[in-house]
Amino acid sequence: MTVKLLYFAWVREKTGLGEESVDLPGEVKTVADLIGWLKARGPEYEAAFEQSDVIRTALDQTHVSHDAKIAQAREIAFFPPVTGG
Amino acid sequence: MIRVQQQDFDIGEEIDRLRAGRTDIGAIVSFTGTVRDTAKGAPVTSMTLEHYPGMTEKELERIEAEANARWPLHASLIVHRTGRMTPGENIVLVVTASASRGAAFEAAEFLMDYLKTDAPFWKKEEGPDGGGWVDARDSDDAARKRWSAQDKAAE
């Protein structure tokens, strides 16, 4: 399944990418699985997701926890805790 | 109504537009967030606000709808800026209007508390000694949680 991944703030700076399209292998079922899979893709991903517990995720623009199932999500975003206002 | 924009806003004009032609409003509360010139004791010369286009608008609309479901508001407005700003500039405006002050005060604070923890914005500060991404504060999470604690107490 092809999904669009988006990265914001320091996650974007560390991966060096704002967005990319990836084909997810079947064994990647949850957000936590995806983070584990991304970390194995290279040192920049390993650095971006090193403190994976602080990273927030949105599936199709809705906040989710790391145990959420990716299911049919088309757009998956990773970012630090938000600091607007 | 919600708006995400690069350009500055005029607080007076925004409130005038919100109340134009309305005679049912008895209370208007506004909150303006501005860029501070120091952060943790270090000087700040500029701030850049990044956001998640699409999700930002959805979250702000969701938060505004929740405030309108909780309080009898006659009107509400959230304006949030993005891009580069310097100390003294406006960042965010929240306006609430209701028949009497209680609902307007509470809803304005609720909107800001939820915006702080839920809306996908990120601040990066710059100063003469460098800079970096602003860390989220535990006090913001606590401020948001007290609204759900109030719900439980009311049950």
Coordinates of C-alpha atoms in Angstrom, one line a residue:
Chain A
M1 CA 0.0 0.0 0.0
T2 CA 1.3 3.4 -0.9
V3 CA 1.0 6.2 1.7
K4 CA 2.1 9.8 1.9
L5 CA 4.3 10.5 4.9
L6 CA 4.6 14.1 6.2
Y7 CA 7.2 15.4 8.6
F8 CA 7.1 18.7 10.5
A9 CA 9.4 20.9 12.7
W10 CA 12.4 19.1 14.0
V11 CA 11.2 15.7 12.6
R12 CA 11.3 17.3 9.2
E13 CA 14.8 18.8 9.8
K14 CA 16.2 15.5 11.0
T15 CA 14.8 13.4 8.1
G16 CA 15.7 16.1 5.7
L17 CA 12.3 15.7 4.0
G18 CA 8.9 17.5 4.2
E19 CA 7.1 14.6 2.6
E20 CA 7.5 11.4 0.7
S21 CA 5.5 8.5 -0.7
V22 CA 6.3 5.0 0.5
D23 CA 5.1 1.5 -0.2
L24 CA 4.4 -0.1 3.2
P25 CA 5.2 -3.8 3.7
G26 CA 2.3 -5.9 4.9
E27 CA 3.8 -6.4 8.3
V28 CA 3.5 -2.7 9.1
K29 CA 0.1 -2.6 10.8
T30 CA 0.3 0.1 13.5
V31 CA 1.9 3.5 13.9
A32 CA 4.5 2.0 16.2
D33 CA 5.3 -0.6 13.5
L34 CA 5.8 2.2 11.0
I35 CA 8.1 4.1 13.3
G36 CA 10.2 0.9 13.8
W37 CA 10.3 0.4 10.0
L38 CA 11.3 4.0 9.3
K39 CA 14.1 3.9 11.8
A40 CA 15.7 1.0 9.9
R41 CA 15.7 3.1 6.7
G42 CA 18.9 5.1 7.5
P43 CA 20.7 7.2 10.0
E44 CA 18.6 10.3 9.4
Y45 CA 15.4 8.4 10.2
E46 CA 17.1 6.8 13.2
A47 CA 18.0 10.3 14.5
A48 CA 14.5 11.7 13.7
F49 CA 12.7 8.9 15.5
E50 CA 15.3 8.3 18.3
Q51 CA 13.0 9.7 21.0
S52 CA 9.9 8.0 19.5
D53 CA 7.8 8.4 22.6
V54 CA 7.7 12.2 22.2
I55 CA 6.7 12.0 18.5
R56 CA 3.1 12.7 17.8
T57 CA 1.2 11.2 14.8
A58 CA -1.8 12.0 12.8
L59 CA -3.6 9.6 10.4
D60 CA -5.5 11.4 7.7
Q61 CA -5.1 14.7 9.7
T62 CA -6.5 13.2 13.0
H63 CA -4.4 12.8 16.2
V64 CA -3.8 9.2 17.1
S65 CA -1.6 7.2 19.5
H66 CA 1.2 4.9 18.5
D67 CA -0.9 1.8 19.0
A68 CA -3.4 3.0 16.3
K69 CA -3.8 0.8 13.3
I70 CA -2.8 2.4 10.0
A71 CA -5.6 0.5 8.1
Q72 CA -6.6 2.5 5.0
A73 CA -5.0 5.8 6.0
R74 CA -3.6 7.7 3.0
E75 CA -1.7 10.5 4.8
I76 CA 0.5 9.9 7.9
A77 CA 2.2 12.8 9.6
F78 CA 4.9 12.8 12.3
F79 CA 5.7 15.8 14.4
P80 CA 6.9 17.0 17.8
P81 CA 4.3 18.1 20.5
V82 CA 2.6 21.2 19.2
T83 CA 3.6 24.7 20.3
G84 CA 1.2 27.2 18.8
G85 CA -0.8 29.9 20.4
Chain B
M1 CA -15.0 31.3 12.2
I2 CA -11.4 30.3 11.9
R3 CA -8.5 31.7 9.8
V4 CA -4.9 30.8 9.3
Q5 CA -2.9 33.5 7.6
Q6 CA 0.6 35.0 7.2
Q7 CA -0.5 38.7 7.4
D8 CA -1.1 40.6 10.6
F9 CA -4.6 41.2 11.9
D10 CA -6.3 44.3 13.4
I11 CA -8.0 43.4 16.7
G12 CA -10.5 46.3 16.6
E13 CA -11.5 45.5 13.0
E14 CA -11.9 41.8 13.8
I15 CA -14.2 42.5 16.7
D16 CA -16.2 45.2 14.8
R17 CA -16.8 42.6 12.0
L18 CA -17.9 40.0 14.5
R19 CA -20.5 42.2 16.2
A20 CA -21.7 44.1 13.1
G21 CA -25.5 44.3 13.1
R22 CA -25.9 42.2 16.2
T23 CA -27.9 43.5 19.2
D24 CA -28.1 40.2 21.1
I25 CA -24.5 40.3 22.2
G26 CA -23.9 41.5 25.7
A27 CA -20.3 40.4 26.3
I28 CA -17.2 40.2 24.1
V29 CA -13.9 38.7 25.3
S30 CA -10.7 38.7 23.2
F31 CA -7.3 37.1 23.8
T32 CA -4.2 38.2 21.8
G33 CA -1.0 36.2 21.9
T34 CA 2.1 38.2 20.9
V35 CA 5.8 37.4 20.3
R36 CA 7.9 37.9 23.4
D37 CA 11.5 39.2 23.2
T38 CA 12.9 36.7 25.6
A39 CA 12.6 32.9 26.1
K40 CA 14.0 31.3 29.3
G41 CA 16.2 34.4 29.9
A42 CA 17.7 34.4 26.4
P43 CA 16.9 37.2 23.9
V44 CA 14.6 36.4 20.9
T45 CA 15.0 38.4 17.7
S46 CA 12.4 36.4 15.6
M47 CA 10.1 33.5 15.6
T48 CA 8.9 31.3 12.8
L49 CA 5.7 29.4 12.9
E50 CA 5.3 26.3 10.9
H51 CA 1.9 24.4 10.6
Y52 CA 0.2 21.5 8.9
P53 CA -2.0 22.9 6.2
G54 CA -5.3 21.1 6.1
M55 CA -5.1 19.6 9.6
T56 CA -4.6 23.0 11.2
E57 CA -7.9 24.3 9.8
K58 CA -9.7 21.0 10.7
E59 CA -8.4 21.1 14.3
L60 CA -9.3 24.8 14.8
E61 CA -12.8 24.1 13.4
R62 CA -13.2 21.1 15.7
I63 CA -12.1 23.1 18.8
E64 CA -14.4 26.0 17.9
A65 CA -17.3 23.6 17.4
E66 CA -16.6 22.1 20.8
A67 CA -16.6 25.5 22.5
N68 CA -19.9 26.4 20.8
A69 CA -21.4 23.1 22.0
R70 CA -20.3 23.8 25.6
W71 CA -21.3 27.5 25.9
P72 CA -24.1 29.6 24.5
L73 CA -21.9 31.7 22.2
H74 CA -23.4 34.2 19.8
A75 CA -20.1 34.4 17.8
S76 CA -16.5 33.1 17.9
L77 CA -13.4 33.7 16.0
I78 CA -9.9 32.2 15.9
V79 CA -7.1 33.8 13.8
H80 CA -3.7 32.3 13.9
R81 CA -0.6 33.6 11.9
T82 CA 2.2 31.5 10.4
G83 CA 5.6 32.4 9.0
R84 CA 8.2 34.7 10.4
M85 CA 7.4 37.3 13.1
T86 CA 9.4 39.6 15.3
P87 CA 8.9 40.6 19.0
G88 CA 5.8 42.6 19.6
E89 CA 3.9 41.2 16.7
N90 CA 0.6 39.5 17.0
I91 CA 0.5 35.6 16.7
V92 CA -3.0 34.6 17.6
L93 CA -6.4 36.1 18.3
V94 CA -9.4 34.5 20.0
V95 CA -12.7 36.3 20.3
T96 CA -15.9 35.0 21.9
A97 CA -19.2 36.8 22.2
S98 CA -22.2 35.8 24.3
A99 CA -25.3 37.3 26.0
S100 CA -23.4 37.7 29.3
R101 CA -19.7 37.6 30.3
G102 CA -19.4 34.1 32.0
A103 CA -19.7 32.1 28.8
A104 CA -17.5 34.4 26.8
F105 CA -14.7 34.4 29.4
E106 CA -14.7 30.6 29.9
A107 CA -15.0 29.8 26.2
A108 CA -12.1 32.1 25.3
E109 CA -9.8 30.3 27.8
F110 CA -11.1 26.9 26.7
L111 CA -10.3 27.8 23.0
M112 CA -6.7 28.9 23.9
D113 CA -6.1 25.8 26.1
Y114 CA -7.2 23.4 23.4
L115 CA -5.5 25.3 20.6
K116 CA -2.2 25.1 22.6
T117 CA -2.3 21.3 22.8
D118 CA -4.2 20.2 19.7
A119 CA -3.6 22.6 16.8
P120 CA -0.6 21.5 14.7
F121 CA 1.6 24.6 14.9
W122 CA 5.3 24.7 15.9
K123 CA 7.4 27.7 16.9
K124 CA 11.1 28.1 16.2
E125 CA 12.9 31.0 17.9
E126 CA 16.0 32.7 16.8
G127 CA 18.3 35.0 18.8
P128 CA 21.9 36.3 18.8
D129 CA 23.0 33.1 20.6
G130 CA 21.3 30.8 18.1
G131 CA 17.9 29.4 18.5
G132 CA 15.7 26.3 18.3
W133 CA 12.3 24.7 18.4
V134 CA 10.2 25.7 21.3
D135 CA 9.5 22.8 23.7
A136 CA 5.9 22.0 24.6
R137 CA 5.1 22.8 28.2
D138 CA 3.5 20.4 30.7
S139 CA 1.5 23.4 32.1
D140 CA -0.3 23.6 28.8
D141 CA -1.3 19.9 29.0
A142 CA -2.5 20.5 32.6
A143 CA -4.5 23.6 31.5
R144 CA -6.3 21.5 28.9
K145 CA -6.9 18.6 31.2
R146 CA -8.8 20.7 33.8
W147 CA -11.7 21.1 31.3
S148 CA -12.2 17.4 31.2
A149 CA -11.8 17.2 35.0
Q150 CA -14.7 19.7 35.2
D151 CA -16.8 17.5 33.0
K152 CA -16.3 14.6 35.3
A153 CA -17.1 16.7 38.4
A154 CA -20.3 17.8 36.7
E155 CA -21.5 14.3 36.1

